[in-house]
Amino acid sequence: MRYVIIGAGAVGGTIGVRLAQTDRDVTLVARGAHLDAIRTRGLTVRQPDGAVTARLAAVDGPTDQPLPADTVLVLTVKSQDTAGALAAWVDAPVVGGGTAGERLPLVTAQNGVANERAALRLFADVHAVCVWLPATHLEPGVVVANGYPHPGMLHIGRYPGGADDTDRAIAADLTAAGFVAPVRTDVLRWKYGKLLSNLGNGLQALLGGDIPDALVEQVRAEGVAVLAAAGIAHTSPEEEKAERGDLVGQRPVGGEARSGGSTWQSLARGTGSTEVDHLNGEIALLGRLHGVPTPVNVAVQRAVRRAVRERIAAGAFPLAELQKMIA
């Protein structure tokens, strides 16, 4: 199969370069200075055991050439960019007739749980991935991947449920590329478990590494409560820890530990948007639907949006101001 990685940032860049190292046909989709850097000097992935630079085809969207019928589209943009990416690719023509939305599998390797539903409105064949892949993208043309001894664990299955030969084929390619890639018939249960752990991303973006334990516990407790009220199953921290075991840890790269998670990176790069409304916002949405108060998650949403709007640096939001917003 051929892979088009739509969003060659931290997650997409790591997946794309490692697939290319196993002789898979990979095209990267990027934009701006990052796209220019990839086209000029390739995409460099720095890892605990060394760096690799791959010179791959790189585009900013569909070209005027039909996509081969064995193409897999891998969506790795942040959730706030999903709608635009889906709209750009759904009507791309495919060799032999038809469009990408009609004929090609779309894989959502993203945080949050709203992307799959959005994708299924436009694509007939959607596959969800629960992403555990500690990587950072701050510099054009460079990704830092701290995962070790495997770069990440990528659970894959069909959306809304089950698994098929496409999942197994993609998982085999990911395994050959060095990832741990279990095929799951209940992949959404894993994604909802990951959502609960991602609720702390906004706190890290706001406060950096000095986050009061009570706040971490509060955002998660609200999340657990709304999932229970909605009747949505999710994995537990204990199950997730047992699954990862010693397969995916983190090691410094170039003597430096990972800087921060995905939301922190968006603030650090000044992208002008974050995924907070699809993480903490998902909990706020479910809380409103099922009558469960979620004041801490709502406050985190508001604070992160304010940090974006006022260009407050990652980790520099005043704790006292956040606590006042919660109160």
C-alpha positions as a Python dict, from the first residue, in 0.01 Angstrom:
ca = {
    (1, 'M'): (0, 0, 0),
    (2, 'R'): (97, 362, -53),
    (3, 'Y'): (57, 614, 226),
    (4, 'V'): (-36, 981, 214),
    (5, 'I'): (34, 1137, 554),
    (6, 'I'): (-197, 1437, 587),
    (7, 'G'): (-17, 1648, 848),
    (8, 'A'): (356, 1571, 865),
    (9, 'G'): (407, 1709, 1216),
    (10, 'A'): (518, 1524, 1528),
    (11, 'V'): (298, 1216, 1485),
    (12, 'G'): (261, 1219, 1107),
    (13, 'G'): (628, 1294, 1045),
    (14, 'T'): (744, 1009, 1268),
    (15, 'I'): (503, 761, 1110),
    (16, 'G'): (582, 874, 755),
    (17, 'V'): (959, 865, 782),
    (18, 'R'): (964, 529, 955),
    (19, 'L'): (729, 377, 696),
    (20, 'A'): (955, 513, 422),
    (21, 'Q'): (1256, 348, 589),
    (22, 'T'): (1087, 12, 527),
    (23, 'D'): (1048, 96, 156),
    (24, 'R'): (681, 191, 173),
    (25, 'D'): (572, 457, -74),
    (26, 'V'): (505, 770, 136),
    (27, 'T'): (389, 1120, 46),
    (28, 'L'): (389, 1390, 313),
    (29, 'V'): (133, 1669, 328),
    (30, 'A'): (247, 1986, 501),
    (31, 'R'): (225, 2361, 467),
    (32, 'G'): (421, 2683, 505),
    (33, 'A'): (780, 2683, 625),
    (34, 'H'): (759, 2316, 722),
    (35, 'L'): (666, 2215, 367),
    (36, 'D'): (943, 2435, 225),
    (37, 'A'): (1199, 2275, 459),
    (38, 'I'): (1088, 1921, 369),
    (39, 'R'): (1113, 1998, -1),
    (40, 'T'): (1452, 2165, 37),
    (41, 'R'): (1638, 1935, 274),
    (42, 'G'): (1404, 1650, 365),
    (43, 'L'): (1233, 1566, 693),
    (44, 'T'): (1465, 1485, 982),
    (45, 'V'): (1342, 1267, 1268),
    (46, 'R'): (1570, 1284, 1572),
    (47, 'Q'): (1542, 975, 1794),
    (48, 'P'): (1716, 843, 2107),
    (49, 'D'): (1936, 615, 1893),
    (50, 'G'): (2019, 873, 1627),
    (51, 'A'): (1869, 1091, 1355),
    (52, 'V'): (1747, 1003, 1008),
    (53, 'T'): (1660, 1235, 722),
    (54, 'A'): (1418, 1121, 452),
    (55, 'R'): (1374, 1292, 116),
    (56, 'L'): (1009, 1220, 41),
    (57, 'A'): (747, 1356, -194),
    (58, 'A'): (582, 1652, -22),
    (59, 'V'): (266, 1841, -123),
    (60, 'D'): (25, 2091, 31),
    (61, 'G'): (-286, 1907, -89),
    (62, 'P'): (-419, 1685, -368),
    (63, 'T'): (-251, 1728, -704),
    (64, 'D'): (-417, 1706, -1045),
    (65, 'Q'): (-305, 1342, -1074),
    (66, 'P'): (-549, 1069, -964),
    (67, 'L'): (-448, 879, -652),
    (68, 'P'): (-345, 515, -698),
    (69, 'A'): (-618, 275, -591),
    (70, 'D'): (-393, 119, -324),
    (71, 'T'): (-348, 451, -139),
    (72, 'V'): (-418, 484, 233),
    (73, 'L'): (-487, 836, 360),
    (74, 'V'): (-354, 886, 714),
    (75, 'L'): (-500, 1191, 887),
    (76, 'T'): (-258, 1327, 1148),
    (77, 'V'): (-355, 1695, 1165),
    (78, 'K'): (-477, 1840, 1494),
    (79, 'S'): (-851, 1799, 1547),
    (80, 'Q'): (-925, 2167, 1480),
    (81, 'D'): (-786, 2119, 1128),
    (82, 'T'): (-979, 1801, 1049),
    (83, 'A'): (-1271, 1961, 866),
    (84, 'G'): (-1045, 2145, 624),
    (85, 'A'): (-831, 1839, 557),
    (86, 'L'): (-1132, 1616, 492),
    (87, 'A'): (-1284, 1871, 255),
    (88, 'A'): (-955, 1900, 65),
    (89, 'W'): (-917, 1526, 6),
    (90, 'V'): (-1267, 1375, -12),
    (91, 'D'): (-1322, 1447, -382),
    (92, 'A'): (-967, 1371, -498),
    (93, 'P'): (-996, 1141, -802),
    (94, 'V'): (-872, 782, -787),
    (95, 'V'): (-721, 579, -1070),
    (96, 'G'): (-996, 369, -1226),
    (97, 'G'): (-1273, 610, -1132),
    (98, 'G'): (-1444, 737, -823),
    (99, 'T'): (-1314, 959, -544),
    (100, 'A'): (-1105, 919, -231),
    (101, 'G'): (-1417, 946, -18),
    (102, 'E'): (-1580, 662, -206),
    (103, 'R'): (-1289, 426, -254),
    (104, 'L'): (-991, 485, -23),
    (105, 'P'): (-943, 399, 344),
    (106, 'L'): (-898, 698, 574),
    (107, 'V'): (-704, 643, 897),
    (108, 'T'): (-750, 892, 1183),
    (109, 'A'): (-430, 890, 1389),
    (110, 'Q'): (-532, 1183, 1608),
    (111, 'N'): (-614, 1280, 1965),
    (112, 'G'): (-978, 1321, 2057),
    (113, 'V'): (-1285, 1123, 1957),
    (114, 'A'): (-1471, 1360, 1723),
    (115, 'N'): (-1257, 1312, 1413),
    (116, 'E'): (-1394, 971, 1320),
    (117, 'R'): (-1755, 1084, 1314),
    (118, 'A'): (-1660, 1385, 1103),
    (119, 'A'): (-1467, 1160, 866),
    (120, 'L'): (-1752, 911, 827),
    (121, 'R'): (-1976, 1188, 696),
    (122, 'L'): (-1749, 1208, 391),
    (123, 'F'): (-1547, 884, 371),
    (124, 'A'): (-1704, 541, 344),
    (125, 'D'): (-1407, 351, 493),
    (126, 'V'): (-1278, 498, 821),
    (127, 'H'): (-1023, 342, 1055),
    (128, 'A'): (-940, 486, 1397),
    (129, 'V'): (-602, 484, 1570),
    (130, 'C'): (-533, 537, 1939),
    (131, 'V'): (-200, 718, 1933),
    (132, 'W'): (64, 676, 2202),
    (133, 'L'): (361, 839, 2033),
    (134, 'P'): (574, 1089, 2232),
    (135, 'A'): (710, 1327, 1970),
    (136, 'T'): (759, 1701, 1923),
    (137, 'H'): (754, 1931, 1622),
    (138, 'L'): (874, 2288, 1684),
    (139, 'E'): (1123, 2352, 1402),
    (140, 'P'): (1047, 2340, 1027),
    (141, 'G'): (1176, 2018, 875),
    (142, 'V'): (1249, 1853, 1211),
    (143, 'V'): (1060, 1614, 1439),
    (144, 'V'): (1193, 1486, 1771),
    (145, 'A'): (1064, 1139, 1862),
    (146, 'N'): (1141, 1035, 2221),
    (147, 'G'): (970, 694, 2219),
    (148, 'Y'): (1196, 400, 2315),
    (149, 'P'): (1256, 111, 2254),
    (150, 'H'): (961, 146, 2014),
    (151, 'P'): (871, 493, 1883),
    (152, 'G'): (504, 448, 1966),
    (153, 'M'): (203, 223, 2013),
    (154, 'L'): (-76, 261, 1757),
    (155, 'H'): (-396, 66, 1823),
    (156, 'I'): (-600, 41, 1502),
    (157, 'G'): (-951, -76, 1417),
    (158, 'R'): (-1252, 12, 1203),
    (159, 'Y'): (-1486, 292, 1295),
    (160, 'P'): (-1737, 262, 1451),
    (161, 'G'): (-1627, -90, 1549),
    (162, 'G'): (-1470, -415, 1439),
    (163, 'A'): (-1154, -481, 1240),
    (164, 'D'): (-1080, -603, 888),
    (165, 'D'): (-802, -695, 646),
    (166, 'T'): (-718, -328, 589),
    (167, 'D'): (-650, -283, 961),
    (168, 'R'): (-433, -592, 964),
    (169, 'A'): (-237, -484, 656),
    (170, 'I'): (-174, -135, 796),
    (171, 'A'): (-78, -281, 1133),
    (172, 'A'): (171, -512, 960),
    (173, 'D'): (333, -215, 785),
    (174, 'L'): (347, -17, 1110),
    (175, 'T'): (500, -314, 1289),
    (176, 'A'): (764, -346, 1018),
    (177, 'A'): (838, 24, 1071),
    (178, 'G'): (912, -38, 1438),
    (179, 'F'): (582, 53, 1602),
    (180, 'V'): (371, -161, 1830),
    (181, 'A'): (45, -185, 1637),
    (182, 'P'): (-232, -397, 1796),
    (183, 'V'): (-549, -448, 1592),
    (184, 'R'): (-853, -380, 1809),
    (185, 'T'): (-1221, -442, 1748),
    (186, 'D'): (-1290, -192, 2030),
    (187, 'V'): (-1045, 80, 1931),
    (188, 'L'): (-1282, 357, 2047),
    (189, 'R'): (-1263, 225, 2403),
    (190, 'W'): (-889, 287, 2386),
    (191, 'K'): (-940, 629, 2231),
    (192, 'Y'): (-1175, 737, 2509),
    (193, 'G'): (-918, 619, 2763),
    (194, 'K'): (-656, 828, 2582),
    (195, 'L'): (-896, 1124, 2583),
    (196, 'L'): (-906, 1112, 2963),
    (197, 'S'): (-526, 1126, 2981),
    (198, 'N'): (-520, 1408, 2723),
    (199, 'L'): (-736, 1628, 2947),
    (200, 'G'): (-414, 1735, 3118),
    (201, 'N'): (-267, 1863, 2790),
    (202, 'G'): (-435, 2200, 2832),
    (203, 'L'): (-307, 2231, 3187),
    (204, 'Q'): (47, 2162, 3069),
    (205, 'A'): (13, 2417, 2789),
    (206, 'L'): (-101, 2677, 3043),
    (207, 'L'): (119, 2601, 3341),
    (208, 'G'): (419, 2408, 3207),
    (209, 'G'): (559, 2135, 3430),
    (210, 'D'): (437, 2279, 3761),
    (211, 'I'): (75, 2159, 3763),
    (212, 'P'): (-100, 2105, 4099),
    (213, 'D'): (-204, 1742, 4135),
    (214, 'A'): (-551, 1854, 4240),
    (215, 'L'): (-615, 2014, 3901),
    (216, 'V'): (-504, 1703, 3713),
    (217, 'E'): (-735, 1493, 3929),
    (218, 'Q'): (-1025, 1736, 3880),
    (219, 'V'): (-1017, 1742, 3499),
    (220, 'R'): (-995, 1364, 3486),
    (221, 'A'): (-1268, 1312, 3748),
    (222, 'E'): (-1505, 1528, 3545),
    (223, 'G'): (-1416, 1327, 3236),
    (224, 'V'): (-1479, 994, 3408),
    (225, 'A'): (-1812, 1123, 3540),
    (226, 'V'): (-1943, 1236, 3200),
    (227, 'L'): (-1834, 914, 3026),
    (228, 'A'): (-2019, 717, 3294),
    (229, 'A'): (-2329, 931, 3249),
    (230, 'A'): (-2310, 884, 2872),
    (231, 'G'): (-2256, 508, 2904),
    (232, 'I'): (-1926, 525, 2714),
    (233, 'A'): (-1669, 255, 2789),
    (234, 'H'): (-1301, 345, 2826),
    (235, 'T'): (-975, 184, 2926),
    (236, 'S'): (-828, 243, 3271),
    (237, 'P'): (-480, 379, 3350),
    (238, 'E'): (-389, 36, 3485),
    (239, 'E'): (-494, -140, 3165),
    (240, 'E'): (-305, 114, 2954),
    (241, 'K'): (10, 86, 3165),
    (242, 'A'): (0, -293, 3140),
    (243, 'E'): (-48, -269, 2762),
    (244, 'R'): (253, -41, 2714),
    (245, 'G'): (469, -222, 2966),
    (246, 'D'): (829, -151, 2873),
    (247, 'L'): (747, -136, 2500),
    (248, 'V'): (704, 241, 2473),
    (249, 'G'): (885, 465, 2717),
    (250, 'Q'): (1065, 793, 2670),
    (251, 'R'): (1434, 875, 2648),
    (252, 'P'): (1612, 1206, 2597),
    (253, 'V'): (1715, 1304, 2246),
    (254, 'G'): (2036, 1503, 2226),
    (255, 'G'): (2041, 1517, 2604),
    (256, 'E'): (1694, 1675, 2624),
    (257, 'A'): (1370, 1528, 2747),
    (258, 'R'): (1048, 1587, 2556),
    (259, 'S'): (949, 1953, 2577),
    (260, 'G'): (573, 1915, 2602),
    (261, 'G'): (260, 1756, 2462),
    (262, 'S'): (59, 1845, 2155),
    (263, 'T'): (-135, 2139, 2302),
    (264, 'W'): (181, 2285, 2457),
    (265, 'Q'): (350, 2260, 2117),
    (266, 'S'): (70, 2457, 1950),
    (267, 'L'): (116, 2741, 2198),
    (268, 'A'): (495, 2722, 2175),
    (269, 'R'): (484, 2745, 1795),
    (270, 'G'): (222, 3019, 1797),
    (271, 'T'): (0, 2836, 1548),
    (272, 'G'): (-306, 3042, 1640),
    (273, 'S'): (-520, 2746, 1742),
    (274, 'T'): (-512, 2438, 1967),
    (275, 'E'): (-704, 2113, 2003),
    (276, 'V'): (-839, 2204, 2351),
    (277, 'D'): (-1198, 2238, 2228),
    (278, 'H'): (-1181, 1878, 2103),
    (279, 'L'): (-1027, 1744, 2427),
    (280, 'N'): (-1156, 1931, 2732),
    (281, 'G'): (-1434, 2057, 2503),
    (282, 'E'): (-1550, 1700, 2441),
    (283, 'I'): (-1600, 1661, 2815),
    (284, 'A'): (-1785, 1993, 2831),
    (285, 'L'): (-2010, 1879, 2545),
    (286, 'L'): (-2092, 1544, 2704),
    (287, 'G'): (-2147, 1713, 3039),
    (288, 'R'): (-2404, 1947, 2888),
    (289, 'L'): (-2575, 1663, 2706),
    (290, 'H'): (-2604, 1450, 3019),
    (291, 'G'): (-2644, 1707, 3294),
    (292, 'V'): (-2299, 1669, 3452),
    (293, 'P'): (-2117, 1990, 3556),
    (294, 'T'): (-1764, 2025, 3414),
    (295, 'P'): (-1638, 2362, 3544),
    (296, 'V'): (-1268, 2274, 3545),
    (297, 'N'): (-1260, 2146, 3187),
    (298, 'V'): (-1459, 2450, 3072),
    (299, 'A'): (-1215, 2682, 3250),
    (300, 'V'): (-919, 2508, 3085),
    (301, 'Q'): (-1084, 2558, 2746),
    (302, 'R'): (-1140, 2927, 2812),
    (303, 'A'): (-790, 2979, 2948),
    (304, 'V'): (-618, 2809, 2653),
    (305, 'R'): (-824, 3010, 2405),
    (306, 'R'): (-725, 3324, 2594),
    (307, 'A'): (-359, 3221, 2586),
    (308, 'V'): (-384, 3182, 2208),
    (309, 'R'): (-566, 3512, 2167),
    (310, 'E'): (-332, 3711, 2391),
    (311, 'R'): (-19, 3528, 2275),
    (312, 'I'): (68, 3411, 2625),
    (313, 'A'): (372, 3184, 2605),
    (314, 'A'): (339, 2812, 2666),
    (315, 'G'): (358, 2745, 3039),
    (316, 'A'): (324, 3113, 3134),
    (317, 'F'): (-46, 3139, 3223),
    (318, 'P'): (-84, 3255, 3588),
    (319, 'L'): (-208, 2974, 3813),
    (320, 'A'): (-402, 3220, 4025),
    (321, 'E'): (-586, 3344, 3715),
    (322, 'L'): (-680, 2988, 3614),
    (323, 'Q'): (-803, 2913, 3965),
    (324, 'K'): (-1014, 3230, 3958),
    (325, 'M'): (-1166, 3119, 3626),
    (326, 'I'): (-1254, 2780, 3776),
    (327, 'A'): (-1414, 2941, 4081),
}
